[in-house]
Coordinates of C-alpha atoms in Angstrom, one line a residue:
M1392 CA -21.2 5.1 60.1
A1393 CA -18.6 7.7 60.7
T1394 CA -16.3 5.9 58.3
A1395 CA -19.0 5.7 55.7
E1396 CA -19.6 9.4 56.0
I1397 CA -15.9 10.0 55.4
V1398 CA -16.1 8.0 52.2
L1399 CA -19.1 10.1 51.0
Q1400 CA -17.2 13.3 51.9
V1401 CA -14.3 12.1 49.9
C1402 CA -16.6 11.3 46.9
A1403 CA -18.0 14.8 47.3
G1404 CA -14.6 16.4 47.1
A1405 CA -14.7 17.5 50.8
I1406 CA -11.2 16.0 51.5
P1407 CA -9.1 17.1 48.6
Q1408 CA -5.9 17.0 50.6
L1409 CA -5.7 13.3 50.2
F1410 CA -4.5 13.8 46.7
N1411 CA -1.4 15.8 46.2
P1412 CA 0.2 15.3 42.8
K1413 CA 4.0 15.8 43.2
T1414 CA 5.2 15.7 39.7
H1415 CA 6.7 18.7 38.0
L1416 CA 6.7 19.7 34.4
S1417 CA 10.0 21.0 33.0
E1418 CA 10.0 23.8 30.6
S1419 CA 9.5 22.8 27.0
R1420 CA 12.8 22.2 25.3
S1421 CA 13.5 23.6 21.9
G1422 CA 15.6 22.2 19.1
F1423 CA 14.0 18.8 18.9
L1424 CA 14.4 17.1 15.5
S1425 CA 11.1 15.5 14.4
R1426 CA 10.1 13.0 11.9
S1427 CA 6.8 13.6 10.5
C1428 CA 4.6 13.5 7.4
I1429 CA 1.1 12.2 6.8
R1430 CA 0.0 10.8 3.6
Y1431 CA -3.7 10.4 2.7
G1432 CA -4.5 7.8 0.1
R1433 CA -7.8 7.4 -1.6
R1434 CA -8.5 4.6 0.8
R1435 CA -7.7 6.9 3.7
V1436 CA -4.8 4.8 4.9
H1437 CA -3.0 7.1 7.5
Q1438 CA 0.7 6.9 7.3
L1439 CA 3.4 8.5 9.3
S1440 CA 6.7 8.7 7.4
C1441 CA 10.2 9.3 8.5
L1442 CA 11.2 12.8 7.2
K1443 CA 13.3 15.3 9.2
R1444 CA 12.0 18.7 10.2
E1445 CA 13.0 21.2 12.8
N1446 CA 10.9 22.8 15.6
V1447 CA 7.7 21.0 14.9
S1448 CA 4.8 21.1 17.4
V1449 CA 1.9 18.8 17.8
N1450 CA -1.6 20.1 17.1
H1451 CA -4.0 17.8 18.8
S1452 CA -7.1 19.9 18.1
R1453 CA -7.0 19.4 14.3
V1454 CA -6.2 16.2 12.6
V1455 CA -4.6 17.6 9.5
E1456 CA -1.0 16.8 10.1
C1457 CA 0.7 14.6 12.8
K1458 CA 3.9 16.2 13.9
C1459 CA 5.9 13.7 16.0
Q1460 CA 9.0 14.5 18.0
R1461 CA 12.0 12.6 16.9
V1462 CA 12.8 9.8 19.3
E1463 CA 15.9 10.7 21.1
S1464 CA 18.5 8.2 22.1
I1465 CA 19.2 7.8 25.8
S1466 CA 22.1 5.5 25.3
G1467 CA 24.0 7.8 27.6
L1468 CA 21.8 6.7 30.4
T1469 CA 22.8 3.0 30.1
S1470 CA 26.1 1.5 30.8
G1471 CA 27.9 -0.7 28.3
D1472 CA 27.3 -4.0 30.0
G1473 CA 23.6 -3.4 30.8
N1474 CA 24.1 -3.4 34.6
G1475 CA 23.8 -0.7 37.1
T1476 CA 21.5 2.1 38.1
W1477 CA 20.2 4.7 35.7
C1478 CA 19.1 8.1 37.0
V1479 CA 19.1 11.6 35.6
D1480 CA 19.1 14.9 37.5
N1481 CA 15.4 15.6 37.3
A1482 CA 14.5 12.1 38.6
K1483 CA 15.0 12.9 42.3
E1484 CA 11.3 12.6 43.1
F1485 CA 11.1 9.0 42.1
S1486 CA 12.4 6.3 44.3
K1487 CA 15.5 4.9 42.6
I1488 CA 14.8 1.4 41.5
D1489 CA 17.7 -0.7 40.1
C1490 CA 15.9 -3.0 37.8
N1491 CA 19.0 -5.2 37.3
K1492 CA 20.3 -5.4 40.9
P1493 CA 20.3 -8.8 42.4
N1494 CA 17.4 -9.8 44.6
V1495 CA 17.2 -7.8 47.8
L1496 CA 14.2 -9.6 49.3
E1497 CA 14.5 -12.9 51.1
F1498 CA 11.5 -15.3 50.6
Q1499 CA 10.5 -17.7 53.3
T1500 CA 11.0 -20.6 50.8
I1501 CA 14.6 -19.6 50.3
K1502 CA 15.2 -19.2 54.1
E1503 CA 13.8 -22.7 54.6
S1504 CA 15.8 -24.2 51.8
T1505 CA 19.1 -22.5 52.7
S1506 CA 18.8 -23.6 56.3
G1507 CA 19.2 -27.2 55.2
K1508 CA 21.7 -26.6 52.4
E1509 CA 24.3 -28.8 54.0
A1510 CA 22.1 -31.7 52.9
F1511 CA 22.4 -30.7 49.3
T1512 CA 24.4 -33.1 47.1
S1513 CA 27.0 -31.9 44.6
N1514 CA 24.4 -32.3 41.9
S1515 CA 21.8 -30.0 43.6
Y1516 CA 21.2 -26.3 42.9
L1517 CA 19.1 -23.7 44.8
S1518 CA 17.3 -21.5 42.3
E1519 CA 16.4 -17.9 42.9
N1520 CA 12.9 -19.1 43.6
G1521 CA 14.0 -21.2 46.5
I1522 CA 13.4 -24.4 44.6
I1523 CA 16.0 -27.2 44.8
L1524 CA 16.9 -28.1 41.2
D1525 CA 19.2 -30.7 39.8
K1526 CA 22.2 -29.2 38.0
S1527 CA 20.9 -30.6 34.7
Q1528 CA 17.6 -28.9 35.3
K1529 CA 19.5 -25.6 35.9
V1530 CA 21.2 -25.9 32.6
L1531 CA 17.8 -26.6 30.8
V1532 CA 16.2 -23.5 32.5
D1533 CA 19.2 -21.3 31.4
Q1534 CA 18.8 -22.6 27.9
L1535 CA 15.1 -21.9 28.0
E1536 CA 15.7 -18.3 29.0
D1537 CA 18.4 -17.9 26.3
E1538 CA 16.0 -19.2 23.7
A1539 CA 13.2 -16.9 24.9
W1540 CA 15.5 -13.8 24.7
E1541 CA 16.6 -14.9 21.2
L1542 CA 13.0 -15.2 20.0
L1543 CA 12.0 -11.9 21.6
R1544 CA 14.8 -10.1 19.9
K1545 CA 13.9 -11.7 16.5
S1546 CA 10.3 -10.2 16.9
V1547 CA 11.6 -6.6 17.2
V1548 CA 10.2 -4.3 14.6
Y1549 CA 12.3 -1.4 13.2
Y1550 CA 11.2 1.9 11.9
C1551 CA 13.9 4.0 10.2
S1552 CA 16.5 1.8 11.7
T1553 CA 15.3 2.2 15.3
P1554 CA 13.4 -0.4 17.3
V1555 CA 9.7 0.6 17.9
G1556 CA 8.1 -2.6 19.2
T1557 CA 7.6 -6.3 18.7
I1558 CA 5.2 -8.2 16.4
A1559 CA 2.4 -10.2 18.0
A1560 CA 3.7 -13.6 16.7
N1561 CA 6.4 -14.9 14.4
D1562 CA 4.8 -18.2 13.5
P1563 CA 6.7 -19.9 10.6
T1564 CA 4.0 -22.6 10.2
S1565 CA 1.2 -20.1 9.4
S1566 CA 0.8 -18.8 5.9
D1567 CA -1.9 -16.3 6.8
A1568 CA -0.4 -13.6 9.0
L1569 CA -3.8 -11.7 9.5
N1570 CA -2.7 -8.9 11.9
Y1571 CA -0.2 -11.0 14.0
D1572 CA 2.6 -9.3 12.0
Q1573 CA 1.6 -5.9 13.6
V1574 CA 2.8 -4.2 16.8
F1575 CA -0.1 -4.3 19.4
I1576 CA 0.0 -1.9 22.3
R1577 CA -1.5 -4.5 24.6
D1578 CA 0.8 -7.3 23.4
F1579 CA 3.9 -5.1 23.6
V1580 CA 3.6 -4.4 27.3
P1581 CA 5.2 -7.7 28.6
S1582 CA 7.9 -7.3 25.9
G1583 CA 8.5 -3.7 27.0
I1584 CA 8.7 -4.6 30.7
A1585 CA 11.2 -7.4 29.8
F1586 CA 13.4 -4.9 27.9
L1587 CA 13.1 -2.4 30.8
L1588 CA 14.2 -5.0 33.4
K1589 CA 17.1 -5.9 31.1
G1590 CA 18.2 -2.2 30.9
E1591 CA 17.3 -1.8 27.3
Y1592 CA 15.3 1.4 27.4
D1593 CA 15.4 2.8 23.8
I1594 CA 12.8 0.4 22.4
V1595 CA 10.3 1.3 25.0
R1596 CA 10.9 5.1 24.7
N1597 CA 10.5 4.8 20.9
F1598 CA 7.3 2.8 21.2
I1599 CA 5.8 5.3 23.6
L1600 CA 6.5 8.4 21.5
H1601 CA 5.6 6.8 18.1
T1602 CA 2.3 5.4 19.3
L1603 CA 1.6 8.8 20.9
Q1604 CA 1.9 10.5 17.4
L1605 CA -0.7 8.0 16.1
Q1606 CA -3.2 9.0 18.7
S1607 CA -4.0 12.3 17.0
W1608 CA -4.9 10.8 13.7
E1609 CA -8.3 11.0 12.1
K1610 CA -10.0 7.6 12.2
T1611 CA -13.3 6.7 10.7
M1612 CA -15.5 3.7 10.0
D1613 CA -18.5 4.1 7.7
C1614 CA -18.3 7.9 8.0
H1615 CA -18.2 7.8 11.8
S1616 CA -15.3 9.0 14.0
P1617 CA -14.7 8.0 17.6
G1618 CA -13.7 10.5 20.3
Q1619 CA -10.4 12.2 20.3
G1620 CA -7.8 10.5 22.5
L1621 CA -8.3 6.9 21.3
M1622 CA -5.0 5.0 21.0
P1623 CA -4.6 2.5 18.2
A1624 CA -4.9 -1.2 18.8
S1625 CA -1.9 -1.9 16.6
F1626 CA 0.3 -0.5 13.9
K1627 CA 2.5 -1.8 11.1
V1628 CA 5.6 -0.5 9.5
R1629 CA 5.1 -0.4 5.7
T1630 CA 7.4 0.6 2.9
V1631 CA 5.7 2.7 0.2
P1632 CA 7.0 4.4 -2.9
L1633 CA 7.7 8.1 -2.8
D1634 CA 5.9 10.5 -5.1
G1635 CA 8.2 11.8 -7.8
D1636 CA 10.2 10.8 -10.9
D1637 CA 12.3 8.2 -9.2
D1638 CA 10.3 5.0 -9.2
S1639 CA 12.7 3.2 -6.9
A1640 CA 12.5 5.8 -4.1
T1641 CA 10.6 4.5 -1.0
E1642 CA 9.9 5.6 2.5
E1643 CA 8.8 3.8 5.7
V1644 CA 5.4 4.7 7.2
L1645 CA 3.4 3.7 10.3
D1646 CA 0.0 2.4 9.4
P1647 CA -2.3 2.2 12.5
D1648 CA -5.4 0.2 13.1
F1649 CA -8.0 1.7 15.5
G1650 CA -10.4 -1.2 15.1
E1651 CA -11.7 -0.3 11.7
A1652 CA -9.9 -3.3 10.2
A1653 CA -10.0 -5.6 13.2
I1654 CA -12.2 -8.7 13.4
G1655 CA -15.5 -7.4 14.8
R1656 CA -14.5 -3.8 14.2
V1657 CA -14.2 -3.1 18.0
A1658 CA -12.3 -0.1 19.2
P1659 CA -9.5 -0.9 21.8
V1660 CA -10.5 0.7 25.0
D1661 CA -7.5 -0.8 26.9
S1662 CA -4.8 0.5 24.6
G1663 CA -4.6 4.0 26.1
L1664 CA -4.8 2.6 29.6
W1665 CA -1.9 0.2 29.0
W1666 CA 0.1 3.1 27.3
I1667 CA -0.1 5.2 30.5
I1668 CA 0.9 2.2 32.7
L1669 CA 3.9 1.5 30.5
L1670 CA 4.9 5.2 30.4
R1671 CA 5.0 5.3 34.2
A1672 CA 7.0 2.0 34.3
Y1673 CA 9.5 3.5 31.9
G1674 CA 10.1 6.5 34.0
K1675 CA 10.3 4.5 37.3
C1676 CA 12.8 1.9 35.8
S1677 CA 15.0 4.2 33.7
G1678 CA 14.9 7.3 35.8
D1679 CA 14.4 9.3 32.6
L1680 CA 11.5 11.6 33.4
S1681 CA 12.1 13.8 30.3
V1682 CA 9.6 11.7 28.3
Q1683 CA 6.7 12.0 30.6
E1684 CA 7.4 15.7 31.1
R1685 CA 7.2 16.5 27.4
I1686 CA 4.3 18.8 26.3
D1687 CA 3.1 16.3 23.7
V1688 CA 3.1 13.4 26.2
Q1689 CA 1.3 15.5 28.8
T1690 CA -1.3 16.4 26.2
G1691 CA -1.6 12.8 25.1
I1692 CA -2.3 11.7 28.7
K1693 CA -5.0 14.4 29.1
M1694 CA -6.7 13.3 25.9
I1695 CA -7.0 9.8 27.1
L1696 CA -8.3 10.9 30.5
R1697 CA -10.9 13.3 29.0
L1698 CA -12.1 10.5 26.7
C1699 CA -12.5 8.1 29.7
L1700 CA -13.9 10.7 32.1
A1701 CA -16.4 12.2 29.8
D1702 CA -19.9 12.6 31.1
G1703 CA -22.4 10.2 29.7
F1704 CA -25.7 8.6 30.5
D1705 CA -24.3 6.0 32.8
M1706 CA -25.0 6.3 36.5
F1707 CA -22.1 4.2 37.7
P1708 CA -18.4 5.3 38.2
T1709 CA -17.3 2.2 36.2
L1710 CA -16.3 2.6 32.5
L1711 CA -19.0 1.5 30.1
V1712 CA -17.7 -0.4 27.1
T1713 CA -18.8 -2.7 24.3
D1714 CA -18.0 -6.4 24.1
G1715 CA -14.5 -7.3 22.9
S1716 CA -12.8 -4.0 23.9
C1717 CA -9.9 -5.5 25.9
M1718 CA -7.8 -8.7 25.9
I1719 CA -11.0 -10.6 25.3
D1720 CA -11.5 -9.1 21.9
R1721 CA -14.3 -11.2 20.6
R1722 CA -17.9 -11.6 21.7
M1723 CA -17.9 -13.2 25.2
G1724 CA -20.7 -11.4 27.0
I1725 CA -18.4 -8.9 28.8
H1726 CA -20.1 -5.8 27.5
G1727 CA -21.1 -3.2 30.1
H1728 CA -18.7 -2.8 33.0
P1729 CA -16.2 -5.7 32.7
L1730 CA -13.7 -6.0 35.6
E1731 CA -10.6 -6.0 33.4
I1732 CA -11.4 -2.6 32.0
Q1733 CA -12.2 -1.2 35.5
A1734 CA -8.9 -2.5 37.0
L1735 CA -6.9 -1.0 34.1
F1736 CA -8.9 2.2 34.3
Y1737 CA -8.2 2.6 38.0
S1738 CA -4.5 1.8 37.5
A1739 CA -4.2 4.3 34.6
L1740 CA -5.8 7.0 36.7
L1741 CA -3.4 6.5 39.6
C1742 CA -0.4 6.4 37.2
A1743 CA -1.7 9.6 35.4
R1744 CA -2.2 11.4 38.7
E1745 CA 1.5 10.7 39.5
I1746 CA 2.7 11.8 36.1
L1747 CA 0.5 14.8 35.3
A1748 CA 1.9 18.3 36.0
P1749 CA -0.2 20.3 38.4
E1750 CA -0.7 23.2 36.1
D1751 CA -3.7 25.6 35.9
G1752 CA -5.0 24.0 32.7
S1753 CA -5.3 20.5 34.3
A1754 CA -6.9 21.5 37.6
D1755 CA -10.4 20.5 36.6
L1756 CA -9.1 17.2 35.1
I1757 CA -7.2 16.3 38.2
R1758 CA -10.3 17.1 40.4
A1759 CA -12.5 14.8 38.2
L1760 CA -9.7 12.1 38.3
N1761 CA -9.6 12.2 42.1
N1762 CA -13.4 12.0 42.5
R1763 CA -13.5 9.1 40.0
L1764 CA -10.8 7.2 41.9
V1765 CA -12.7 7.3 45.1
A1766 CA -16.1 6.4 43.6
L1767 CA -14.7 3.6 41.4
S1768 CA -12.7 1.9 44.2
F1769 CA -15.7 2.0 46.6
H1770 CA -18.0 0.7 43.8
I1771 CA -15.8 -2.3 42.9
R1772 CA -14.8 -3.2 46.4
E1773 CA -18.4 -3.3 47.7
Y1774 CA -20.4 -4.5 44.8
Y1775 CA -18.1 -6.7 42.7
W1776 CA -16.7 -8.7 45.7
I1777 CA -18.0 -12.3 46.2
D1778 CA -17.1 -14.9 48.8
M1779 CA -19.1 -17.5 50.7
K1780 CA -20.5 -14.8 53.1
K1781 CA -21.6 -12.5 50.2
L1782 CA -23.0 -15.5 48.3
N1783 CA -25.2 -16.3 51.2
E1784 CA -26.4 -12.7 51.3
I1785 CA -27.3 -12.8 47.6
Y1786 CA -29.0 -16.1 48.0
R1787 CA -31.4 -14.4 50.5
Y1788 CA -31.8 -11.1 48.6
K1789 CA -35.2 -9.5 48.5
T1790 CA -36.1 -8.0 45.1
E1791 CA -38.1 -5.1 43.7
E1792 CA -36.7 -2.7 46.4
Y1793 CA -37.3 0.9 45.8
S1794 CA -35.7 3.4 48.1
F1795 CA -32.3 4.8 49.1
D1796 CA -32.2 2.2 51.9
A1797 CA -32.4 -0.8 49.5
V1798 CA -29.9 -3.6 50.2
N1799 CA -30.3 -5.2 46.8
K1800 CA -29.5 -2.0 44.9
F1801 CA -29.1 -3.6 41.5
N1802 CA -32.2 -5.8 41.8
I1803 CA -30.3 -9.1 41.5
Y1804 CA -32.4 -12.2 41.5
P1805 CA -31.1 -15.0 43.7
D1806 CA -31.9 -17.5 40.9
Q1807 CA -29.0 -16.0 39.0
I1808 CA -26.6 -17.9 41.2
S1809 CA -25.3 -20.7 39.0
P1810 CA -25.1 -24.3 40.3
W1811 CA -21.4 -24.4 39.4
L1812 CA -20.7 -21.5 41.7
V1813 CA -22.5 -23.1 44.7
E1814 CA -20.2 -26.1 44.4
W1815 CA -17.0 -24.2 43.4
M1816 CA -16.9 -21.4 45.9
P1817 CA -14.4 -22.3 48.6
N1818 CA -15.0 -21.6 52.3
R1819 CA -11.7 -19.6 52.4
G1820 CA -11.0 -17.0 49.7
G1821 CA -13.0 -14.9 47.2
Y1822 CA -12.8 -12.9 44.1
L1823 CA -14.2 -9.9 42.1
I1824 CA -16.9 -10.9 39.7
G1825 CA -16.6 -10.3 36.0
N1826 CA -19.4 -7.8 35.5
L1827 CA -22.2 -6.0 37.2
Q1828 CA -25.3 -4.4 35.7
P1829 CA -28.9 -4.0 36.7
A1830 CA -30.4 -7.4 37.3
H1831 CA -27.2 -9.1 36.2
M1832 CA -24.1 -10.4 37.9
D1833 CA -21.5 -12.2 35.8
F1834 CA -20.1 -14.7 38.4
R1835 CA -17.3 -15.9 36.1
F1836 CA -13.7 -15.6 37.4
F1837 CA -11.7 -13.3 35.0
S1838 CA -8.0 -13.6 35.7
L1839 CA -6.6 -10.4 34.3
G1840 CA -9.2 -8.3 36.1
N1841 CA -8.6 -9.9 39.5
L1842 CA -4.8 -9.9 39.1
W1843 CA -4.6 -6.3 38.1
S1844 CA -7.0 -5.2 40.8
I1845 CA -4.4 -6.4 43.2
V1846 CA -1.5 -4.7 41.3
S1847 CA -3.3 -1.4 41.3
S1848 CA -4.6 -1.7 44.8
L1849 CA -8.2 -1.5 43.6
A1850 CA -8.8 -4.5 45.8
T1851 CA -8.3 -4.1 49.5
L1852 CA -5.5 -5.9 51.3
D1853 CA -7.8 -8.6 52.7
Q1854 CA -9.5 -9.1 49.3
S1855 CA -6.1 -9.4 47.6
H1856 CA -5.0 -12.2 49.9
A1857 CA -8.4 -13.8 49.5
I1858 CA -8.0 -13.9 45.7
L1859 CA -4.6 -15.6 46.1
D1860 CA -6.2 -18.0 48.6
L1861 CA -8.8 -18.9 46.0
I1862 CA -6.1 -19.4 43.3
E1863 CA -4.3 -21.8 45.6
S1864 CA -7.6 -23.6 46.6
K1865 CA -8.7 -23.9 42.9
W1866 CA -5.2 -24.6 41.5
S1867 CA -6.4 -27.6 39.5
D1868 CA -9.1 -25.5 37.8
L1869 CA -7.2 -22.2 37.2
V1870 CA -3.6 -23.5 36.6
A1871 CA -3.7 -27.3 36.1
D1872 CA -1.1 -28.3 33.5
M1873 CA -0.4 -24.9 32.0
P1874 CA -0.9 -21.4 33.6
F1875 CA -3.2 -19.5 33.5
K1876 CA -6.9 -19.7 32.8
I1877 CA -8.1 -16.5 31.2
C1878 CA -11.5 -17.1 32.8
Y1879 CA -13.5 -19.8 34.6
P1880 CA -15.7 -21.6 33.9
A1881 CA -16.3 -21.9 30.1
L1882 CA -19.6 -21.1 28.4
E1883 CA -21.1 -24.3 27.1
G1884 CA -24.1 -25.6 25.3
R1885 CA -27.0 -23.2 24.6
E1886 CA -25.3 -20.5 26.7
W1887 CA -22.3 -20.6 24.5
Q1888 CA -24.5 -20.4 21.4
I1889 CA -26.4 -17.4 22.6
I1890 CA -23.6 -15.4 24.2
T1891 CA -20.8 -16.0 21.7
G1892 CA -22.9 -16.3 18.6
C1893 CA -21.7 -19.8 18.0
D1894 CA -18.1 -18.5 17.7
P1895 CA -16.0 -21.5 16.3
K1896 CA -12.8 -20.0 17.9
N1897 CA -14.3 -19.5 21.3
T1898 CA -15.6 -23.1 21.8
P1899 CA -15.7 -24.3 25.4
W1900 CA -12.3 -24.4 27.1
S1901 CA -10.5 -22.8 24.2
Y1902 CA -9.2 -19.3 23.4
H1903 CA -11.1 -16.6 25.4
N1904 CA -13.6 -19.1 26.5
A1905 CA -11.6 -20.5 29.5
G1906 CA -8.4 -21.2 27.5
S1907 CA -5.0 -21.1 29.3
W1908 CA -2.7 -18.2 28.4
P1909 CA 1.0 -18.3 29.4
T1910 CA 1.3 -14.6 29.1
L1911 CA -0.7 -14.1 32.3
L1912 CA 2.4 -15.5 34.2
W1913 CA 4.0 -12.1 34.4
Q1914 CA 0.9 -10.5 36.0
L1915 CA 0.5 -13.4 38.4
T1916 CA 4.2 -12.9 39.4
V1917 CA 3.7 -9.2 40.1
V1918 CA 0.7 -9.9 42.3
C1919 CA 2.5 -12.6 44.3
I1920 CA 5.6 -10.4 44.8
K1921 CA 3.4 -7.5 46.0
M1922 CA 1.5 -9.8 48.5
N1923 CA 4.8 -11.4 49.6
R1924 CA 3.7 -14.8 48.4
P1925 CA 6.2 -15.5 45.5
E1926 CA 6.1 -19.2 46.0
I1927 CA 2.8 -19.3 44.1
A1928 CA 4.3 -17.6 41.0
A1929 CA 7.4 -19.7 41.2
R1930 CA 5.3 -22.9 41.2
A1931 CA 3.4 -21.7 38.1
V1932 CA 6.6 -20.7 36.3
E1933 CA 8.1 -24.1 37.0
L1934 CA 5.0 -25.8 35.6
A1935 CA 5.1 -23.7 32.4
E1936 CA 8.8 -24.4 31.9
K1937 CA 8.1 -28.1 31.4
R1938 CA 6.3 -27.7 28.2
I1939 CA 6.2 -24.2 26.8
S1940 CA 9.5 -24.4 24.8
K1941 CA 8.7 -27.9 23.5
D1942 CA 5.3 -26.6 22.4
K1943 CA 7.0 -23.7 20.5
W1944 CA 5.6 -20.9 22.7
P1945 CA 2.0 -21.1 21.7
E1946 CA -0.5 -18.3 22.2
Y1947 CA -2.9 -20.3 24.3
Y1948 CA -3.8 -23.9 25.4
D1949 CA -7.1 -25.8 25.2
T1950 CA -9.1 -28.2 27.4
K1951 CA -10.0 -27.9 31.1
R1952 CA -6.4 -28.7 32.2
G1953 CA -4.6 -26.9 29.4
R1954 CA -3.2 -30.1 28.0
F1955 CA -3.5 -29.3 24.3
I1956 CA -2.0 -26.5 22.3
G1957 CA -4.9 -24.2 21.2
K1958 CA -6.5 -25.5 18.0
Q1959 CA -6.0 -22.1 16.3
A1960 CA -3.1 -20.8 18.5
R1961 CA -0.2 -19.1 16.9
L1962 CA 3.2 -20.5 17.7
Y1963 CA 6.1 -18.3 18.9
Q1964 CA 3.6 -15.8 20.3
T1965 CA 5.6 -12.9 21.5
W1966 CA 3.7 -12.0 24.6
S1967 CA 3.9 -15.7 25.7
I1968 CA 7.7 -15.3 25.4
G1969 CA 7.7 -11.8 27.1
G1970 CA 5.4 -12.9 29.9
Y1971 CA 7.7 -15.8 30.8
L1972 CA 10.8 -13.6 30.7
V1973 CA 9.2 -10.9 32.9
A1974 CA 8.1 -13.6 35.4
K1975 CA 11.7 -14.9 35.6
L1976 CA 13.3 -11.5 35.9
L1977 CA 10.9 -10.4 38.7
L1978 CA 11.4 -13.6 40.7
A1979 CA 15.1 -13.0 40.5
N1980 CA 14.7 -9.3 41.5
P1981 CA 11.4 -8.7 43.3
N1982 CA 12.3 -5.1 44.1
A1983 CA 11.8 -4.3 40.4
A1984 CA 8.1 -5.0 40.6
K1985 CA 7.7 -1.6 42.1
I1986 CA 7.7 -0.1 38.6
L1987 CA 4.2 -1.7 38.0
I1988 CA 2.7 -1.6 41.4
T1989 CA 0.6 1.4 42.5
E1990 CA -0.1 2.1 46.1
E1991 CA -3.2 3.9 47.4
D1992 CA -3.3 6.7 50.0
P1993 CA -3.3 5.1 53.5
D1994 CA -6.2 7.2 54.6
L1995 CA -8.4 5.9 51.8
V1996 CA -7.3 2.3 52.4
N1997 CA -8.4 2.5 56.0
A1998 CA -11.6 4.3 55.3
F1999 CA -12.7 1.8 52.6
S2000 CA -11.6 -1.2 54.6
C2001 CA -13.7 -0.1 57.6
A2002 CA -16.7 0.8 55.4
I2003 CA -16.7 -2.5 53.6
S2004 CA -15.9 -4.8 56.5
N2005 CA -18.0 -3.2 59.2
N2006 CA -21.0 -2.2 57.2
P2007 CA -21.3 -4.0 53.9
R2008 CA -25.0 -3.0 53.7
R2009 CA -24.4 0.7 54.2
K2010 CA -27.5 2.7 53.9
R2011 CA -27.5 6.1 52.2
G2012 CA -29.9 9.0 52.5
P2013 CA -31.2 11.3 49.8
K2014 CA -28.6 13.3 48.0
S2015 CA -28.0 16.7 49.6
S2016 CA -28.3 19.7 47.3
S2017 CA -25.1 21.2 48.7
Q2018 CA -22.9 18.1 48.0
K2019 CA -22.1 16.2 44.8
T2020 CA -21.9 12.4 45.4
Y2021 CA -21.7 9.4 43.2
I2022 CA -24.4 6.7 43.3
V2023 CA -22.5 3.7 44.7

């Protein structure tokens, strides 16, 4: 009980010393050249053109004009051959991470293999993953990586002759591009990480700064505007004619989509969260902290946080969102408090706490951020976790409990336990459920939410290993012939009709309805490296290499085992390519995974581990008038 009280005190702000932001904001630098201009057409297409101005500031309070800082080249930070360590003078507070340095970690599989290397034949080769390959296989793998890099570079989008991102897909067989020819914030993340690990920083820097300028735009749908701070789902570089007498004069503009043109018209909640995560990764890998220290970047971070931390009607610390607001961008019954959003939210909060300057104007925001981190982690760890022990507890739940001492706080009915889960749950291992609301637990396994919960340390150490144990135990279901299932199991029959609205693209075992997505390889790899179990990721990567190039790098795969290319999958999907490259680069240099991993304060780790393991049915008394606590 002492540990539980510590948790409540932390929630109430009684132990603020656990959080000590250590970043510093350098003084605003003058003399930046900026490229800015907004054009408003009759159809309200917002456009950011490339025109030079001097000494332009960003006004986030009014959406009249978007003044973007000119993207500065940092070619001076990189060496000519793309190898080495990049640091600047003001990067001393970051641990220096050489993203291109050879592997400094020794895996158990490598140790075991090298101990018997005298038994290798002249045709054998020991890969960086500790897997013995034939030399012909080594040549094929090298060719596969070369092909992936060539395709990734072909997908790069240029704005005013500078790279600003990668298109979603470059499928020559599809005549209808839809929005796959746009740069998606979510989709660019694996591409950006691949470029960072390769030492090519300019494209990521340009992407961060240009998408930031799109944040402050006015966006409406049917006369309604969402809250300030929303980041676009995607943007496209368009060439438009200039006003004037010269009919041949044109200019390039950035045309963003905040969801008002997307299928389903759903705003992208995860875009801003991914943007903060990528911003931190850029600083950690390049050593260039000048980007995150800029006034406009600091303001952009605060706008995202204020939007996410705004008070509302919800009683839970989790972020309340609509269906289709993340990677699963169609109706799939994830509205409410989906795990994927909570894991990204937690990760973005930790990254922002590390980046934000501790100035007077941000004191209240940092205090709210710290309180939310504590309450969110406790809520997810205790109420989203499911294993055989917890499943037995739910099976014996009493319902209609009214009091602060209730065990079944969310009034979950035991009949909600699906027959598939009873048979599927292994004796060893567990996972975080997909969603939790009053009288509702979504027991589906959602891969991205569980994987990123490990990366961000939202899950405890024991829970993180248990999730990997479950993946190994259920390999034939979650990986099978092509990694990695986006969720499990699929919605079928009447359930599919009601929940998806008879969506013809989300048929059972296809697309978001339990399809297999190769892009998840990179996140699986980060998880396995963090937990010192890289052999799991190496096995999945080796499996993907057998088919993914022959199948032309598809967006997703269909059927229970992922045997067929998705019936509506785009070929040469960029984040399938980027995900594979990041997985390979990280397996070759595991130390570089630190740019994505966030560690929690040791005191909080111990407090929550004790609270959850020793007293999972922790009782709480009535709320004291002298303390502010979260209902957890």
